[in-house]
Short mmCIF file of C-alpha atoms in Angstrom, two decimals:
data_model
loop_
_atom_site.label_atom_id
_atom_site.label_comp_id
_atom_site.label_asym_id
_atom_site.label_seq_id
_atom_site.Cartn_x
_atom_site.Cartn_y
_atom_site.Cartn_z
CA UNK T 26 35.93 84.43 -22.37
CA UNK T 27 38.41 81.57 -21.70
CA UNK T 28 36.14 78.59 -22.54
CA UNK T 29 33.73 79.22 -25.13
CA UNK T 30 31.76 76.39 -24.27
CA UNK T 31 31.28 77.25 -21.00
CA UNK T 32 30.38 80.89 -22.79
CA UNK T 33 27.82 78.99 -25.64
CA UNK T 34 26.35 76.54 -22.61
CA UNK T 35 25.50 80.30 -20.19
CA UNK T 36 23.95 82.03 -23.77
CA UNK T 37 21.68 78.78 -24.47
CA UNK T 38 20.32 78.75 -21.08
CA UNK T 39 19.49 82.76 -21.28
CA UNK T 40 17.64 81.94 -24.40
CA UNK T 41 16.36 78.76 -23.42
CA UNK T 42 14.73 80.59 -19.69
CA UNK T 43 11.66 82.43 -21.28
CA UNK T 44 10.79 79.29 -23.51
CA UNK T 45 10.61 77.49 -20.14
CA UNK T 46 8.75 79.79 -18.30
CA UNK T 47 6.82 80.07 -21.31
CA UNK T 48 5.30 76.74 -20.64
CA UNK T 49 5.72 76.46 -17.05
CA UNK T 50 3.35 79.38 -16.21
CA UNK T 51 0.39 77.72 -16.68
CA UNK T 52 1.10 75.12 -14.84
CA UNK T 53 2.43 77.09 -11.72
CA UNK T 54 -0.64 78.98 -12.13
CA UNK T 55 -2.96 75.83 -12.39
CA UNK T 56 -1.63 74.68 -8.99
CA UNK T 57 -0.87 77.49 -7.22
CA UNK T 58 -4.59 79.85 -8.42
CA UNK T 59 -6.75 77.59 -6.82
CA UNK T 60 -5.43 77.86 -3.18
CA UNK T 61 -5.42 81.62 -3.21
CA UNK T 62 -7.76 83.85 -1.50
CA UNK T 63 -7.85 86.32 -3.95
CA UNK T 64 -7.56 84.48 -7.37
CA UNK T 65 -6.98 85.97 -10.60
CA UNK T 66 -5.16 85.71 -14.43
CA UNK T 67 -1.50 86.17 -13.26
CA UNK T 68 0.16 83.97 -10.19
CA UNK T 69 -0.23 85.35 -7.63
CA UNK T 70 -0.74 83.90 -3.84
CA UNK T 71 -2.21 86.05 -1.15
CA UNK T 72 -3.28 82.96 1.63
CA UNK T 73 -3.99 79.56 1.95
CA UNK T 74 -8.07 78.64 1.07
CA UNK T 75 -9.68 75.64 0.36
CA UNK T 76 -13.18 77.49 -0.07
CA UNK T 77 -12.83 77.60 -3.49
CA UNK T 78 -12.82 73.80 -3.36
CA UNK T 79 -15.82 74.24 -1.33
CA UNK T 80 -17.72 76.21 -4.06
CA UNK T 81 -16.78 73.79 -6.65
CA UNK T 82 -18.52 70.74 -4.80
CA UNK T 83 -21.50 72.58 -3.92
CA UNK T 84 -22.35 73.03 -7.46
CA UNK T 85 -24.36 70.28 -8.14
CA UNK T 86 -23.95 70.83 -12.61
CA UNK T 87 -20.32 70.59 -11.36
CA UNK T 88 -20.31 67.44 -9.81
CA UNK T 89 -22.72 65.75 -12.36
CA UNK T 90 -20.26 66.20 -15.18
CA UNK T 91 -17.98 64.55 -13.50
CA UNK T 92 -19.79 61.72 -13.47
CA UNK T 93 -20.65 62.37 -17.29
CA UNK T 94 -16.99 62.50 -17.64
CA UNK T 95 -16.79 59.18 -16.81
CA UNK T 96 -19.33 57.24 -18.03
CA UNK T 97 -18.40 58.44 -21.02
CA UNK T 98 -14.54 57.96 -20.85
CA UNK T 99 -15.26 54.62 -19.28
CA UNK T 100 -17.88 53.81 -22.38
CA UNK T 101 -15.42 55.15 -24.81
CA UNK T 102 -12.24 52.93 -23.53
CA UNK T 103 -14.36 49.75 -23.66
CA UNK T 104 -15.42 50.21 -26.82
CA UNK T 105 -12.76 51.15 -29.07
CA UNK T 106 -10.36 49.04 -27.11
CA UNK T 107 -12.17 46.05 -28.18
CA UNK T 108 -13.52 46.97 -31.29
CA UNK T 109 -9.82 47.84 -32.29
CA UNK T 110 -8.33 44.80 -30.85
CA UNK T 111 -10.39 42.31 -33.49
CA UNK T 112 -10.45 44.61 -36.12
CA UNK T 113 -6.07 44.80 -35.48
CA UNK T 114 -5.90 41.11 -35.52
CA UNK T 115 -7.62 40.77 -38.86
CA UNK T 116 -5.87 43.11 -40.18
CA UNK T 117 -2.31 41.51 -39.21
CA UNK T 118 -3.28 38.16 -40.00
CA UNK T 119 -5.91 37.82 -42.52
CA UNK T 120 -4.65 39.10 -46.24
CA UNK T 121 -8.30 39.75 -47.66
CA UNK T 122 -9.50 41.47 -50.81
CA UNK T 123 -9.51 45.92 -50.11
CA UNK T 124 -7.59 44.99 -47.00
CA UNK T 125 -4.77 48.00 -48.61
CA UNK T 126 -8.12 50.24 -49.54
CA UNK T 127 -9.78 49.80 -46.23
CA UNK T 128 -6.50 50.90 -44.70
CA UNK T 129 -6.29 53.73 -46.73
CA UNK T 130 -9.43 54.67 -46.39
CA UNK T 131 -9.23 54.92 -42.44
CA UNK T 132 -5.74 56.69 -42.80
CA UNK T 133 -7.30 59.58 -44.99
CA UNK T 134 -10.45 59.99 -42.96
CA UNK T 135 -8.72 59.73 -39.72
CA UNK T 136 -6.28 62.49 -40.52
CA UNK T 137 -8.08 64.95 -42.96
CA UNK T 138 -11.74 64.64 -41.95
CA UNK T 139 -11.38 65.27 -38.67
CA UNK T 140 -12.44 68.17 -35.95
CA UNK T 141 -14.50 70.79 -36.66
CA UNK T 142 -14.70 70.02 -40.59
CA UNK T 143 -16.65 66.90 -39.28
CA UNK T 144 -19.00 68.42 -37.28
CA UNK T 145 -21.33 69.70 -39.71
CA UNK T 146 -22.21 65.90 -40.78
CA UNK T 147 -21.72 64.52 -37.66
CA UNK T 148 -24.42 66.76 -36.29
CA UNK T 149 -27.05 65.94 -38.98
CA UNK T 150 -26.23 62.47 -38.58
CA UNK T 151 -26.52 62.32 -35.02
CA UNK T 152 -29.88 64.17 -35.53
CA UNK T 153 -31.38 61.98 -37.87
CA UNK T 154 -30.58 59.17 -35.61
CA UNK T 155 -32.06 60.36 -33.02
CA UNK T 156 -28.78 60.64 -30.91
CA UNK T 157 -28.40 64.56 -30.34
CA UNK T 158 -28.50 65.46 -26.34
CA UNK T 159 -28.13 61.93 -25.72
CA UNK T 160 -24.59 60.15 -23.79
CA UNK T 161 -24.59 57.44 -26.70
CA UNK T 162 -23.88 60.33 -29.53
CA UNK T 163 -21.21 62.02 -27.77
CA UNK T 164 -19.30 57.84 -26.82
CA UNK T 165 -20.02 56.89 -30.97
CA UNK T 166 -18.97 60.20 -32.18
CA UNK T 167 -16.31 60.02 -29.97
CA UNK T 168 -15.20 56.48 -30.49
CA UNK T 169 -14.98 56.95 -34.36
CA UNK T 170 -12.89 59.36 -34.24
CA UNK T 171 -10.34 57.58 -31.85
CA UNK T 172 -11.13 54.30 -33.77
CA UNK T 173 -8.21 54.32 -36.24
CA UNK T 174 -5.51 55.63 -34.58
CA UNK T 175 -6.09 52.96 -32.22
CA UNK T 176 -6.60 50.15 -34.96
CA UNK T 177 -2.69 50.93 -36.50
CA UNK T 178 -1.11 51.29 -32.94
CA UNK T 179 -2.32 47.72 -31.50
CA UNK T 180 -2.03 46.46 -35.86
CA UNK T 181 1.68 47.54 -34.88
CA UNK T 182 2.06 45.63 -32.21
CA UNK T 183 -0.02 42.34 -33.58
CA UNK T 184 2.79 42.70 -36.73
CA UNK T 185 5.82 42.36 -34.45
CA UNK T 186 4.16 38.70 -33.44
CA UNK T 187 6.15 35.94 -34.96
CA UNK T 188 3.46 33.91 -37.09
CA UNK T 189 5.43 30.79 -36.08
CA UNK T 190 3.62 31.23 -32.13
CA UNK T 191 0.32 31.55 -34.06
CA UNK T 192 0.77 28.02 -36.52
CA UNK T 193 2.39 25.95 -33.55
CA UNK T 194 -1.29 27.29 -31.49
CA UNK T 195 -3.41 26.34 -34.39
CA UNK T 196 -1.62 22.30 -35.26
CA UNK T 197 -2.49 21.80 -31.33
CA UNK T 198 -5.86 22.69 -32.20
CA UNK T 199 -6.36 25.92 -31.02
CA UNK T 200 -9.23 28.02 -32.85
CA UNK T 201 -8.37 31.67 -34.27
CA UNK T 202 -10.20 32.98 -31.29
CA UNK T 203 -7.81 30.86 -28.83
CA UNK T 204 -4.98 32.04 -30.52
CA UNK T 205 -5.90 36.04 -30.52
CA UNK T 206 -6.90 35.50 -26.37
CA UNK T 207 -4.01 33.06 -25.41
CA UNK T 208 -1.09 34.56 -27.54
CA UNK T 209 -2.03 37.94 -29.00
CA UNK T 210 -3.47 39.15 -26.20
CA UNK T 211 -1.00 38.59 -23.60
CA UNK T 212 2.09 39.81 -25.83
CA UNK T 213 0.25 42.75 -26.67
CA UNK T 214 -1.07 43.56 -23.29
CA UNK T 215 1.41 47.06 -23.05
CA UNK T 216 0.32 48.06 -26.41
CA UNK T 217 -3.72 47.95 -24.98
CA UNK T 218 -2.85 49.66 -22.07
CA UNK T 219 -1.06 52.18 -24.32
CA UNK T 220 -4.14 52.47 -26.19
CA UNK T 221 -6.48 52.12 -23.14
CA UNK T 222 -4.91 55.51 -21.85
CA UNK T 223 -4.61 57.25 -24.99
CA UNK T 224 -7.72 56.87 -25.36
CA UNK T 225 -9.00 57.91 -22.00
CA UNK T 226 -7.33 60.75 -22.03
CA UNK T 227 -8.48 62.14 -25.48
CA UNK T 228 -12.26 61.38 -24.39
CA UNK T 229 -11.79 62.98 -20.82
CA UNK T 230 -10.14 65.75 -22.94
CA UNK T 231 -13.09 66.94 -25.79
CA UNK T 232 -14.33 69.71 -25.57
CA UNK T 233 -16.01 70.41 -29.40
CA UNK T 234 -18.56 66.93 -29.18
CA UNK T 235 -20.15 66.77 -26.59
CA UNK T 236 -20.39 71.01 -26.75
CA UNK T 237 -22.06 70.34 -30.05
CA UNK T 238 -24.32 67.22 -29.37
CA UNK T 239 -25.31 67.85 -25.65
CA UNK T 240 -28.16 70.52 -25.19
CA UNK T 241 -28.63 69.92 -21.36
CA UNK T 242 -26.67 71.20 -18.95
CA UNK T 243 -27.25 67.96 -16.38
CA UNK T 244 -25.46 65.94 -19.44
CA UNK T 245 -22.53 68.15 -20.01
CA UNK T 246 -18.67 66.70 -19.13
CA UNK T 247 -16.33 68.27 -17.17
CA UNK T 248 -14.92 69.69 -20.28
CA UNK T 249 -17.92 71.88 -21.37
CA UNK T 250 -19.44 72.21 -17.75
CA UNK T 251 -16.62 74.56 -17.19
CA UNK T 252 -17.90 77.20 -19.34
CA UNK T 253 -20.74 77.42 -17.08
CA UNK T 254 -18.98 79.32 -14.43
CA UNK T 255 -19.46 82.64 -15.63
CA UNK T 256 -21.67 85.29 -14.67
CA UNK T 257 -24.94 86.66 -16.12
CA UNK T 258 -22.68 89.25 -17.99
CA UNK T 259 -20.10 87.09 -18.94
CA UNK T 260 -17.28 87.72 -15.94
CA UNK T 261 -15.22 84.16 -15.51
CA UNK T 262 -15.10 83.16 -11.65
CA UNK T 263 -11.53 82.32 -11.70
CA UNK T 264 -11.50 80.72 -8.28
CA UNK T 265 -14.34 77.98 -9.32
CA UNK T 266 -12.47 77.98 -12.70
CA UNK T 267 -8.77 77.41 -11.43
CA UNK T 268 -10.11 75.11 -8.82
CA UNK T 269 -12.64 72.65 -11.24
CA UNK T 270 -9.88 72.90 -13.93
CA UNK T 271 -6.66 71.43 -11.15
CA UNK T 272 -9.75 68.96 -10.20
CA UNK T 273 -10.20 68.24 -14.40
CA UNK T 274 -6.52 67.01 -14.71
CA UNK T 275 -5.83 64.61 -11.93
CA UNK T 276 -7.33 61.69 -13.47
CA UNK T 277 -5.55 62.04 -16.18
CA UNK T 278 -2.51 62.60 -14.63
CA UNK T 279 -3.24 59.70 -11.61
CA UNK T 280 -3.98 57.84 -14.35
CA UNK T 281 -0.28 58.15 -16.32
CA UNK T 282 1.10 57.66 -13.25
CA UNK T 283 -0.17 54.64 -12.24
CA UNK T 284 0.12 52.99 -15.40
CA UNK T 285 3.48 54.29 -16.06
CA UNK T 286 4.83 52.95 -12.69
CA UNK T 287 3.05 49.59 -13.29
CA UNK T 288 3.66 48.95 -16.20
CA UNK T 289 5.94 51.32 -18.28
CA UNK T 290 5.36 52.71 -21.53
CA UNK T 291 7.93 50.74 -23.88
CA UNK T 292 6.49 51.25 -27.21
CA UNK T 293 7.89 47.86 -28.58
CA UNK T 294 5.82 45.07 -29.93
CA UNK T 295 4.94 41.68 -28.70
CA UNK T 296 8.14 40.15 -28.28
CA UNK T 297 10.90 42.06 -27.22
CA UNK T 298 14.06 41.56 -29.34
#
């Protein structure tokens, strides 16, 4: 061939097409399954139906876990968002003794004790506090976990702060607190929404909790509620399946996208240099 690059560009996509239908599949198959009259593992569209939908809303364990889903995404947000916003500010601003232990600490636990090597204590602790089959296991479970990750991200962003905005706040006689809500706060405000959604979308996402610490089926998430629509012998419904997962996704993905169009997602600190 004349032009080898033209050549080495037509072999990389030939190589590159089954990686990228590799990963597109699914997703075809997510939105396209749950329209189909006949429904099954491979894509495949026989007719237009919505009753599929239809089935999905008239299952009442189905609907309920939705609203599990929330409460406990909601729950979850709040309270590592806040939790991580003090504990970030101390961290960037206060030099106190086992402040480089503590950090360590979180780092290694965060990463290594993690997923279902936790779950064995996590259980007994939850059931010796009383908190097994109850919402407020599965949103403190769930919030540890999510804690530290969320603690470096916005600690990140606190860093980036020049400490001269902070010591011109406190000569005018701001408190600590004044400064962290009237300068921290609003320079930081992409980094907590970056945080806000991460973590939103990691509760929204769990599967392993709130499979292990829920026992009743009215409590269960969207996320373990979807194992519930098999048959007595074990046959997946593919059509309530296919249809309750699409339904599982768009708040994530409504979510990203109004954020993303609001605000962006520039992962820079609080002053932009």
């Amino acid at each position: 061939m004349k032009d080898p690059r033209r050549f080495s560009r037509i072999v990389s996509y030939i190589l590159l097409a089954p990686i990228l239908a590799f990963f597109i599949s699914p997703i075809v198959w997510l939105f396209v399954t749950p329209f189909s009259v006949r429904p099954s593992l491979f894509i495949s569209f026989d007719g237009f139906t919505l009753n599929n939908f239809v089935r999905v809303f008239q299952n009442k364990t189905a609907i309920n876990a939705f609203r599990n889903s929330l409460i406990i995404s909601v729950s979850v947000v709040v309270l590592v968002t806040t939790c991580a916003l003090f504990a970030a500010y101390v961290f960037s601003r206060h030099d106190f003794r086992g402040r480089n232990v503590l950090l360590y600490v979180l780092v290694l636990f965060s990463s290594v004790v993690s997923g279902a090597a936790a779950m064995v204590p996590i259980f007994v602790l939850n059931l010796r506090l009383g908190l097994v089959n109850k919402e407020l296991g599965v949103i403190l479970t769930l919030s540890g976990g999510i804690m530290p990750t969320a603690l470096f991200i916005l600690k990140d962003f606190f860093d980036s702060i020049p400490r001269t905005y902070e010591e011109a706040a406190l000569v005018d006689g701001s408190s600590p607190m004044q400064v962290m809500f009237r300068i921290f706060l609003p320079l930081s405000s992409k980094g907590i929404i970056v945080i806000a959604m991460l973590v939103f979308a990691q509760s929204w996402s769990n599967f392993l909790i709130p499979f292990v610490l829920l026992r009743s089926t009215s409590k269960y998430p969207v996320s373990v509620a979807i194992y519930t629509f098999f048959s007595e012998v074990g046959v997946p419904d593919i059509g309530m399946i296919s249809a309750y997962s699409l339904l599982y996704t768009l708040p994530v993905i409504f979510t990203y996208v109004l954020i993303e169009r609001k605000f962006g997602f520039s992962f820079y600190g609080g002053i932009k240099g």
